[in-house]
PDB file of C-alpha atoms and ligand atoms in Angstrom:
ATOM      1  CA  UNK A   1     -97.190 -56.228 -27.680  1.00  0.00           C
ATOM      2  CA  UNK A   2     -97.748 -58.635 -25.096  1.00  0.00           C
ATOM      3  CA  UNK A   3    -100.245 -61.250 -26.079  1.00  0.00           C
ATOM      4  CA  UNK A   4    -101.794 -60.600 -22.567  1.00  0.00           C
ATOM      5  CA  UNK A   5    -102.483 -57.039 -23.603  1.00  0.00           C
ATOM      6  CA  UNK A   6    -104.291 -57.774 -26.826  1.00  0.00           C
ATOM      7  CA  UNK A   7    -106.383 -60.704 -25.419  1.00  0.00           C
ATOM      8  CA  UNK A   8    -107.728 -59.456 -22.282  1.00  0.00           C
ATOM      9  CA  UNK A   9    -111.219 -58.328 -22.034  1.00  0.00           C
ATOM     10  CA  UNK A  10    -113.776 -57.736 -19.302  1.00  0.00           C
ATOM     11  CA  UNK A  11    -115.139 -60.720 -17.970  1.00  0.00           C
ATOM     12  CA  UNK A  12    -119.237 -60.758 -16.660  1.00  0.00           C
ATOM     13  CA  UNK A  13    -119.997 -64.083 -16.583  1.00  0.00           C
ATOM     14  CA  UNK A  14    -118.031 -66.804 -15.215  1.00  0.00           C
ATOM     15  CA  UNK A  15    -117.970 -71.002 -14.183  1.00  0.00           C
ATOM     16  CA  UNK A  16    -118.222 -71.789 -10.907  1.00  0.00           C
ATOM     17  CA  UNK A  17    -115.046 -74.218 -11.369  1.00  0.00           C
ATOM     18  CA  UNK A  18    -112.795 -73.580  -8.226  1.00  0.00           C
ATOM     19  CA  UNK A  19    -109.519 -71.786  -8.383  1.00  0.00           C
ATOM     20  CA  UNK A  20    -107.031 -73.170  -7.030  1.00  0.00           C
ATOM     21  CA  UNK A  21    -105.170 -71.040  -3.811  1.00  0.00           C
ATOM     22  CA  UNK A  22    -101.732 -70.853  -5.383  1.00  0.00           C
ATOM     23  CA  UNK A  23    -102.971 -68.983  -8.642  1.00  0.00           C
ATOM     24  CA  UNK A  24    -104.906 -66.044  -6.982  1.00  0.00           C
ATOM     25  CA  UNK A  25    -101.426 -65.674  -4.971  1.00  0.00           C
ATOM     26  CA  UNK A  26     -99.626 -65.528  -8.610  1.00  0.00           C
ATOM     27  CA  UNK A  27    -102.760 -62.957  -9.559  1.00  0.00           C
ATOM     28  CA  UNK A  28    -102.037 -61.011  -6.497  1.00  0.00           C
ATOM     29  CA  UNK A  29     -98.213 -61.348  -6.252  1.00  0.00           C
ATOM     30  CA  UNK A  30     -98.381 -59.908  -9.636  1.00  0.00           C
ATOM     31  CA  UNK A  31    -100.270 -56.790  -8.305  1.00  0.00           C
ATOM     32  CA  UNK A  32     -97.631 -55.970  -5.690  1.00  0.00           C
ATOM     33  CA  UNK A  33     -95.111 -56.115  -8.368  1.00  0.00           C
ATOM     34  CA  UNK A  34     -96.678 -52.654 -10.018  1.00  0.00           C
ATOM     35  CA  UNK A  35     -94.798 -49.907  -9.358  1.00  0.00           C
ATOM     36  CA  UNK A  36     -96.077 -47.063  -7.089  1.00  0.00           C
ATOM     37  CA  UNK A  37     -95.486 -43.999  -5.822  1.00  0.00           C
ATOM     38  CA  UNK A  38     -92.426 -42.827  -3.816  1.00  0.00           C
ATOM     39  CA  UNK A  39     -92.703 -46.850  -3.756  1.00  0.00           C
ATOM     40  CA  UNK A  40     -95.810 -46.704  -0.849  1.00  0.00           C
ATOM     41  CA  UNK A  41     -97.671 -49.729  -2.117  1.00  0.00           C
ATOM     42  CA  UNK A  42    -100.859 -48.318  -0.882  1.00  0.00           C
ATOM     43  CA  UNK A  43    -102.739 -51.608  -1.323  1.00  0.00           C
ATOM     44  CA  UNK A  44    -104.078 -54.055   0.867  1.00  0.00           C
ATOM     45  CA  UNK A  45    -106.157 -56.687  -1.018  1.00  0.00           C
ATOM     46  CA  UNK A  46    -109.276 -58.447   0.841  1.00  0.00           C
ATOM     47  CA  UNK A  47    -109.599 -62.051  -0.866  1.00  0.00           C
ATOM     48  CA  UNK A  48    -113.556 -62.760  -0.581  1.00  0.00           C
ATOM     49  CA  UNK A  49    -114.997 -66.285  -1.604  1.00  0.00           C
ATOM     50  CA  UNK A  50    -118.130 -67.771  -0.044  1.00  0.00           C
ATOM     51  CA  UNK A  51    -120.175 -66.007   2.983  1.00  0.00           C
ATOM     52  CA  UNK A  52    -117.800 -63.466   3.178  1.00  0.00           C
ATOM     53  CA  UNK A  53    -118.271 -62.385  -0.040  1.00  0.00           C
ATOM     54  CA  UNK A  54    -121.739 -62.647   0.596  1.00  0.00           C
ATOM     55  CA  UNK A  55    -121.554 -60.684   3.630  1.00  0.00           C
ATOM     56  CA  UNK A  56    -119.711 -58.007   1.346  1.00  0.00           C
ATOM     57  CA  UNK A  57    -121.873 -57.908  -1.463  1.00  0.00           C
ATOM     58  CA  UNK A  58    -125.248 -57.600   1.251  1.00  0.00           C
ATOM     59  CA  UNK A  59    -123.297 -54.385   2.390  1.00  0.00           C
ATOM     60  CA  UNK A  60    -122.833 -53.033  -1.169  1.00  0.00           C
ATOM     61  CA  UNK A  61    -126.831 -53.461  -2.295  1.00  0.00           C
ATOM     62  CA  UNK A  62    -127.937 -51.983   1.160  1.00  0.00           C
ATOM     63  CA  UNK A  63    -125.393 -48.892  -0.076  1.00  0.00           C
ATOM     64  CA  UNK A  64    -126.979 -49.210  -4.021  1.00  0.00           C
ATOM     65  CA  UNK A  65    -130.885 -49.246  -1.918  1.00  0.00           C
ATOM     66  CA  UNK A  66    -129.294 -46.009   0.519  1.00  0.00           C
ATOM     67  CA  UNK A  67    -127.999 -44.393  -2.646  1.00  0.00           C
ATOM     68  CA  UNK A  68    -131.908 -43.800  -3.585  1.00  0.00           C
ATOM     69  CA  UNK A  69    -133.025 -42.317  -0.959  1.00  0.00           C
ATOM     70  CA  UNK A  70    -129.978 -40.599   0.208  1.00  0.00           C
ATOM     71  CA  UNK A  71    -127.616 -40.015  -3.271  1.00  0.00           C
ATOM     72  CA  UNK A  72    -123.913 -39.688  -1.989  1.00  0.00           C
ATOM     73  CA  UNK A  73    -122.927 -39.487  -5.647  1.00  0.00           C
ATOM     74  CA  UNK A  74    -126.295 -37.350  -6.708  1.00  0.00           C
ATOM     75  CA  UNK A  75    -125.067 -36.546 -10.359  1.00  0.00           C
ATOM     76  CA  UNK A  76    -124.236 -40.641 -11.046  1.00  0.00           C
ATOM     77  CA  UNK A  77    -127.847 -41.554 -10.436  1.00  0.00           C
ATOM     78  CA  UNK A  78    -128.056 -42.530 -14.568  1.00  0.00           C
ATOM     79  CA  UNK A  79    -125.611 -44.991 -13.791  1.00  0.00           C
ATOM     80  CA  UNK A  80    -127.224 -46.517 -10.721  1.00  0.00           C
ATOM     81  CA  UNK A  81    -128.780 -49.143 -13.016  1.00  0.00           C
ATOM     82  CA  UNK A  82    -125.487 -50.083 -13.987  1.00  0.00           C
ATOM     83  CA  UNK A  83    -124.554 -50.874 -10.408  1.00  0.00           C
ATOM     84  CA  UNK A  84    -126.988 -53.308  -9.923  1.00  0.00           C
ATOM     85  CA  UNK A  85    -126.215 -55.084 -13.052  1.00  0.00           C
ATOM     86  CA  UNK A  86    -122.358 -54.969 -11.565  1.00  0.00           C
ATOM     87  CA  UNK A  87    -123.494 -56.368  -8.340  1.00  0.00           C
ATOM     88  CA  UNK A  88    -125.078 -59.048 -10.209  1.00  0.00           C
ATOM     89  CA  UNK A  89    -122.140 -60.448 -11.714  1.00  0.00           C
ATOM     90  CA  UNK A  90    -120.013 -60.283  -8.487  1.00  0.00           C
ATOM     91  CA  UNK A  91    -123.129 -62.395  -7.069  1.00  0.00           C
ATOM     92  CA  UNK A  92    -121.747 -64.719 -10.258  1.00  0.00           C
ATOM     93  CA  UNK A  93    -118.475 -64.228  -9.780  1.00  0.00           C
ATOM     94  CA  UNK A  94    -116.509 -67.391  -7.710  1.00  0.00           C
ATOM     95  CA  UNK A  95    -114.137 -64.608  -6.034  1.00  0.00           C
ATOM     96  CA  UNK A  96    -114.309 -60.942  -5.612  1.00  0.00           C
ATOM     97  CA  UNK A  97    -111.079 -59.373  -4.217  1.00  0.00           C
ATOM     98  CA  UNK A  98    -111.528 -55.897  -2.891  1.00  0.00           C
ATOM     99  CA  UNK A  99    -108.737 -53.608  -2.957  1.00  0.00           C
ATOM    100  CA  UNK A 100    -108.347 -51.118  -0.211  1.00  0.00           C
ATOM    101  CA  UNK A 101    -106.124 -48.401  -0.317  1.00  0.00           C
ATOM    102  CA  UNK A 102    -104.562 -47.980   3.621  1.00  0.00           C
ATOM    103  CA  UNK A 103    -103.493 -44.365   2.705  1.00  0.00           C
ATOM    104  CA  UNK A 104    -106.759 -43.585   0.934  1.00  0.00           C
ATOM    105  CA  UNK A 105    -108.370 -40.044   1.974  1.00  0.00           C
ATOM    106  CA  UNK A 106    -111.828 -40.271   3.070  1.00  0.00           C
ATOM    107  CA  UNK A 107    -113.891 -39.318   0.303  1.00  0.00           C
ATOM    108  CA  UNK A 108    -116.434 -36.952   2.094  1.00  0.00           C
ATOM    109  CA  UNK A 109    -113.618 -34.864   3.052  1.00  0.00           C
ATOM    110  CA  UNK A 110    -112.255 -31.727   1.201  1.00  0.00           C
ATOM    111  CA  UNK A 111    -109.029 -31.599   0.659  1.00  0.00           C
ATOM    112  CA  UNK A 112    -106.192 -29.756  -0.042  1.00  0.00           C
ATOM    113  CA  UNK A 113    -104.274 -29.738  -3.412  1.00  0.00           C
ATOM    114  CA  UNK A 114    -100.846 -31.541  -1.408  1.00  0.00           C
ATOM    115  CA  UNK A 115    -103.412 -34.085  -0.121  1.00  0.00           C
ATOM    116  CA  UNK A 116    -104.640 -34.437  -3.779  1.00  0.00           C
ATOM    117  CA  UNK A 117    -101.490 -35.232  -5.454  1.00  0.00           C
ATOM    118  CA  UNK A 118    -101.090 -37.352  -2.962  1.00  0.00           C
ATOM    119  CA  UNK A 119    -104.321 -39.434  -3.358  1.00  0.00           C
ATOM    120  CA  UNK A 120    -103.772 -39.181  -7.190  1.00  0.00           C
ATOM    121  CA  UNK A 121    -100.610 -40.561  -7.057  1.00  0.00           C
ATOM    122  CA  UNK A 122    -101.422 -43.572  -4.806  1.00  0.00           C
ATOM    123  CA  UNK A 123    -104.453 -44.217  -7.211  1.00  0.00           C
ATOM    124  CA  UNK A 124    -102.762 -44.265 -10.005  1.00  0.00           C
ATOM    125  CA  UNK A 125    -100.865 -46.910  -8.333  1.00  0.00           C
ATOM    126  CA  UNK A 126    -103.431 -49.175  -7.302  1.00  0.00           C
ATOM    127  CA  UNK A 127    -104.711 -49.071 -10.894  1.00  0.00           C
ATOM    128  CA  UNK A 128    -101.143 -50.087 -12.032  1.00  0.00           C
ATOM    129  CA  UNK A 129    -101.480 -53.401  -9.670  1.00  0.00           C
ATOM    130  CA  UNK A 130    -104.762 -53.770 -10.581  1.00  0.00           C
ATOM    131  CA  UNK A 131    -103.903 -53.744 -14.112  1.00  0.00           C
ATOM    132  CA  UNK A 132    -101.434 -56.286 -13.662  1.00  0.00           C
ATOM    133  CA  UNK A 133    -103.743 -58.760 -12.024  1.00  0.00           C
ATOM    134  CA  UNK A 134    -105.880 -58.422 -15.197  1.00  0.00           C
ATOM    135  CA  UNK A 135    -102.815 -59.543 -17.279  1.00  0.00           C
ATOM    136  CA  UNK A 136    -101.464 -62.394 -15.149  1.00  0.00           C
ATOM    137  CA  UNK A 137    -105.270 -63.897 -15.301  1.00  0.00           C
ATOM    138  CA  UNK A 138    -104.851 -63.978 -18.906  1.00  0.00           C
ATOM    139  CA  UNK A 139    -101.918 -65.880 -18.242  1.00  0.00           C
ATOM    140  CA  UNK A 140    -103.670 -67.944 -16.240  1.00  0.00           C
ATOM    141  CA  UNK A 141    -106.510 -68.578 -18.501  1.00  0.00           C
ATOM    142  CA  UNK A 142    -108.682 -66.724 -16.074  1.00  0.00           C
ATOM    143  CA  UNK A 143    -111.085 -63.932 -16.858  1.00  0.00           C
ATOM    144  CA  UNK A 144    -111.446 -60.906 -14.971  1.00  0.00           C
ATOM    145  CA  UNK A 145    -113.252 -57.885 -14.080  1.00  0.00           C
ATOM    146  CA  UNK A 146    -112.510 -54.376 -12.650  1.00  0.00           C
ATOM    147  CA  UNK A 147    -115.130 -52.890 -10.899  1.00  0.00           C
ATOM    148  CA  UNK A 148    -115.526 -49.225  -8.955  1.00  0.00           C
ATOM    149  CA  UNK A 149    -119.389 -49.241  -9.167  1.00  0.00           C
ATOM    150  CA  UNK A 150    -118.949 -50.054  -5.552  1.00  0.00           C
ATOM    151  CA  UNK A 151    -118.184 -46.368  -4.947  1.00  0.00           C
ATOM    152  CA  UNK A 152    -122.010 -46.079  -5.165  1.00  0.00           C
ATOM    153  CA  UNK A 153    -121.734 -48.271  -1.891  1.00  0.00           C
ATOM    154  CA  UNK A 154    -118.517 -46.325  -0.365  1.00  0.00           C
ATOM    155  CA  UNK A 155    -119.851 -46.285   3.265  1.00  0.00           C
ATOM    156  CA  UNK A 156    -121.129 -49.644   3.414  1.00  0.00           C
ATOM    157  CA  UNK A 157    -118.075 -51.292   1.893  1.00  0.00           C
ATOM    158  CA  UNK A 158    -115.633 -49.345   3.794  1.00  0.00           C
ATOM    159  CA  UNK A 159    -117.486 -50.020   7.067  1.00  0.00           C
ATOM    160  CA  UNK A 160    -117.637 -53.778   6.166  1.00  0.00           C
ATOM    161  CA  UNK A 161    -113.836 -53.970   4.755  1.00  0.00           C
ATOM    162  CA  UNK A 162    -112.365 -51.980   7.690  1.00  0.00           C
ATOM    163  CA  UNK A 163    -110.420 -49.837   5.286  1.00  0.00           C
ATOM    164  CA  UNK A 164    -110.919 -47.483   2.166  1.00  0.00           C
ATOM    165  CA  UNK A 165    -111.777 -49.161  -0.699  1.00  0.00           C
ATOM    166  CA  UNK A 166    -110.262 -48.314  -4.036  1.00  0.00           C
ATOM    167  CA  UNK A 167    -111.207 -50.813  -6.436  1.00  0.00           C
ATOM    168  CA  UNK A 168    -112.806 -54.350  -6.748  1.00  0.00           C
ATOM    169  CA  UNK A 169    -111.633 -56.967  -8.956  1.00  0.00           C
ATOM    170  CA  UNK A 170    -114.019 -59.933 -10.046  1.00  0.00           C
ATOM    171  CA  UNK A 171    -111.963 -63.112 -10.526  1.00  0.00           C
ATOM    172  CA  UNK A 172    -112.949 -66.598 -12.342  1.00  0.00           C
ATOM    173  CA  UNK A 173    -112.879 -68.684 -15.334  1.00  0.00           C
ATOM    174  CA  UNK A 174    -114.628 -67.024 -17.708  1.00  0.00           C
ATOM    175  CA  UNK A 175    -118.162 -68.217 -19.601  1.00  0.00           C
ATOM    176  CA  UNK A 176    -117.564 -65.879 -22.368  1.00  0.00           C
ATOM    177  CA  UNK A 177    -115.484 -64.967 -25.032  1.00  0.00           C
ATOM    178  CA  UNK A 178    -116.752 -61.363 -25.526  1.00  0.00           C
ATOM    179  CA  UNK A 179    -115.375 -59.615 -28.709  1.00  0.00           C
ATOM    180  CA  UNK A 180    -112.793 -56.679 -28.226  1.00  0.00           C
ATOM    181  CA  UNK A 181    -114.800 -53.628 -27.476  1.00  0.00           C
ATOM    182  CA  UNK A 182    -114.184 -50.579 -30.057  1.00  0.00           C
ATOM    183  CA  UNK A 183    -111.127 -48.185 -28.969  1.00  0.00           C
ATOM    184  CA  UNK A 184    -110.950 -44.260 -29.968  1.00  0.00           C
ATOM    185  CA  UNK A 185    -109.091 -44.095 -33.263  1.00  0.00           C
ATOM    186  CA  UNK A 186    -105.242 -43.530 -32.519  1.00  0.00           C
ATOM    187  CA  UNK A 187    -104.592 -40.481 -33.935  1.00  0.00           C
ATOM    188  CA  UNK A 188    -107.549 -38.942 -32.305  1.00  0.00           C
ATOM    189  CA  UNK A 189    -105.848 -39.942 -29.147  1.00  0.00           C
ATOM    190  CA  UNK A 190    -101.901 -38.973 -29.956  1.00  0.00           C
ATOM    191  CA  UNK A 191    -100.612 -35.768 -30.465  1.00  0.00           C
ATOM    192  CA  UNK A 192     -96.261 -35.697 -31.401  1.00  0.00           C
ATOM    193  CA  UNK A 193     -94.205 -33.007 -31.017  1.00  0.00           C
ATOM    194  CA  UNK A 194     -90.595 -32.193 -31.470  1.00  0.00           C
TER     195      UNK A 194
HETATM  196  C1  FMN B   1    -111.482 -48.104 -13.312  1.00  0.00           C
HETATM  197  C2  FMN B   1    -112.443 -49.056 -13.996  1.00  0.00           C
HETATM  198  C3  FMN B   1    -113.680 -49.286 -13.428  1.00  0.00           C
HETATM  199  C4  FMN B   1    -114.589 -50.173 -14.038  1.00  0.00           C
HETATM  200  N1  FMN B   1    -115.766 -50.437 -13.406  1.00  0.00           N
HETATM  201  C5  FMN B   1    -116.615 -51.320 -13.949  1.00  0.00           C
HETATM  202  C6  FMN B   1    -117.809 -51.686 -13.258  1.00  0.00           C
HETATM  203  O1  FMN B   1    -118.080 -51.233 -12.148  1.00  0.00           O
HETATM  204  N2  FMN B   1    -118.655 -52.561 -13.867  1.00  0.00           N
HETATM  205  C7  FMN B   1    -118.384 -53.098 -15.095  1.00  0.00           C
HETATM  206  O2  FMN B   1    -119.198 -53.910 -15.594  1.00  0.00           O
HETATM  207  N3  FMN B   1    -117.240 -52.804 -15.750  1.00  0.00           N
HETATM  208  C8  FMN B   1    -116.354 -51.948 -15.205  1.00  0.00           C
HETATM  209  N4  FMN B   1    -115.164 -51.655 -15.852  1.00  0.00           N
HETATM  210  C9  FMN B   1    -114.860 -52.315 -17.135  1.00  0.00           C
HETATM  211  C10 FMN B   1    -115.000 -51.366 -18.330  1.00  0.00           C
HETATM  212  O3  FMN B   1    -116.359 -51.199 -18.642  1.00  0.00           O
HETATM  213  C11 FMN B   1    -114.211 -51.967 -19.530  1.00  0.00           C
HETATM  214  O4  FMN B   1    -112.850 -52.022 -19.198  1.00  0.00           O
HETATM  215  C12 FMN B   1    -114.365 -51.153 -20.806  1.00  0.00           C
HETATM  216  O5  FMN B   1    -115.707 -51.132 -21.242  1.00  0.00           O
HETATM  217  C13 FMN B   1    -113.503 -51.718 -21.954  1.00  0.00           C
HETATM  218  O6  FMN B   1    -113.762 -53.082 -22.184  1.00  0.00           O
HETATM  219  P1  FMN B   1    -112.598 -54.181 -22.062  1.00  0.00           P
HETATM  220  O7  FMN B   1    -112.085 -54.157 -20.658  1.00  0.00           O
HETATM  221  O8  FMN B   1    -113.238 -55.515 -22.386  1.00  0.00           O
HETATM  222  O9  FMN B   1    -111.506 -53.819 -23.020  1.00  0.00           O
HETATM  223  C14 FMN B   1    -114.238 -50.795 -15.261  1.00  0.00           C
HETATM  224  C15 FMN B   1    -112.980 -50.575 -15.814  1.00  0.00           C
HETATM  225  C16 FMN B   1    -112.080 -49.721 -15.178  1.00  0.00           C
HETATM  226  C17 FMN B   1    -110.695 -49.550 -15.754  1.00  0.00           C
END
């Protein structure tokens, strides 16, 4: 297994020591490497440091203070709490890079079962390149985070991004070392047949 595999873990808190331009390029270059559907590369990635990630992160807690009053995801409310504590360590977080997908279906929309696959399929994709990031800032000695509690903030985001977001990834050296968490017992999850 690659060492990269075994040692990653989500990140949640993180030093505010800079990181250097050239190795979120590597992170990201790594990304585009995933493969993809039909080979689309439905990902655009939004690099946010500073007031702009600020600016972001304003839009998502207006969209986490909308989502009481006016639930776009009703049935997640249980998890709301979780969102905040999310937004709280992007606040923490030296760089938050914001993956938009520029063939994503709006989500309010039904759809039909061709558009599906379709939207599956280019997801699955983004998660492939978002996976990879993870691993090359292990390789970096970075720590990372994958985030889609911003879909409790869709509308804001989107609006703020210019584009449908798919995922966000919270990037920095990490302040933790947090132990592996527990995985489902692997013959619980594999089923062989011949
Ligand atoms: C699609 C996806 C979305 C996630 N969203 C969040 C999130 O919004 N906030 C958070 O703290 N962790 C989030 N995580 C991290 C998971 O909680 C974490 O991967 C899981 O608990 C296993 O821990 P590990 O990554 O350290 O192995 C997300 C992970 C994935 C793959």
């Amino acid at each position: 297994m690659l060492d990269a595999i075994a040692a990653r873990r989500s990140i949640r808190k993180f030093k505010n020591t800079p990181v250097p331009r050239h190795i979120i390029e590597e992170i990201i270059k790594a990304g585009a490497l995933a493969p993809s559907s039909k080979n689309r590369q439905p990902w655009h990635f939004v690099v946010t440091t500073g007031k702009a990630k600020e600016e972001a992160l304003a839009a998502m807690e207006q969209g986490l203070h909308r989502e009481a009053q006016q639930p776009f995801l009703p049935e997640s409310a249980q998890y709301i709490a979780g969102a905040w504590n999310t937004l709280a360590i992007m606040r923490q977080a030296p760089i938050i890079i914001f993956v938009v997908n520029p063939l994503g279906l709006d989500l309010l929309t039904p759809q039909n079962a061709e558009n599906r696959v379709f939207e599956i399929c280019n997801t699955q994709s983004i998660g492939a390149a978002v996976e990879n990031m993870s691993l090359a800032a292990v390789e970096a000695g970075l720590g990372s985070l994958w985030i889609c509690d911003t879909y409790f903030a869709q509308q804001e985001l989107c609006t703020w991004l210019v584009g449908e977001l798919a995922a966000a990834f919270a990037l920095g050296y990490a302040d933790e070392e947090p132990a592996p968490r527990p995985r489902k017992n692997f013959d619980d999850i594999v089923e062989w047949r011949s």
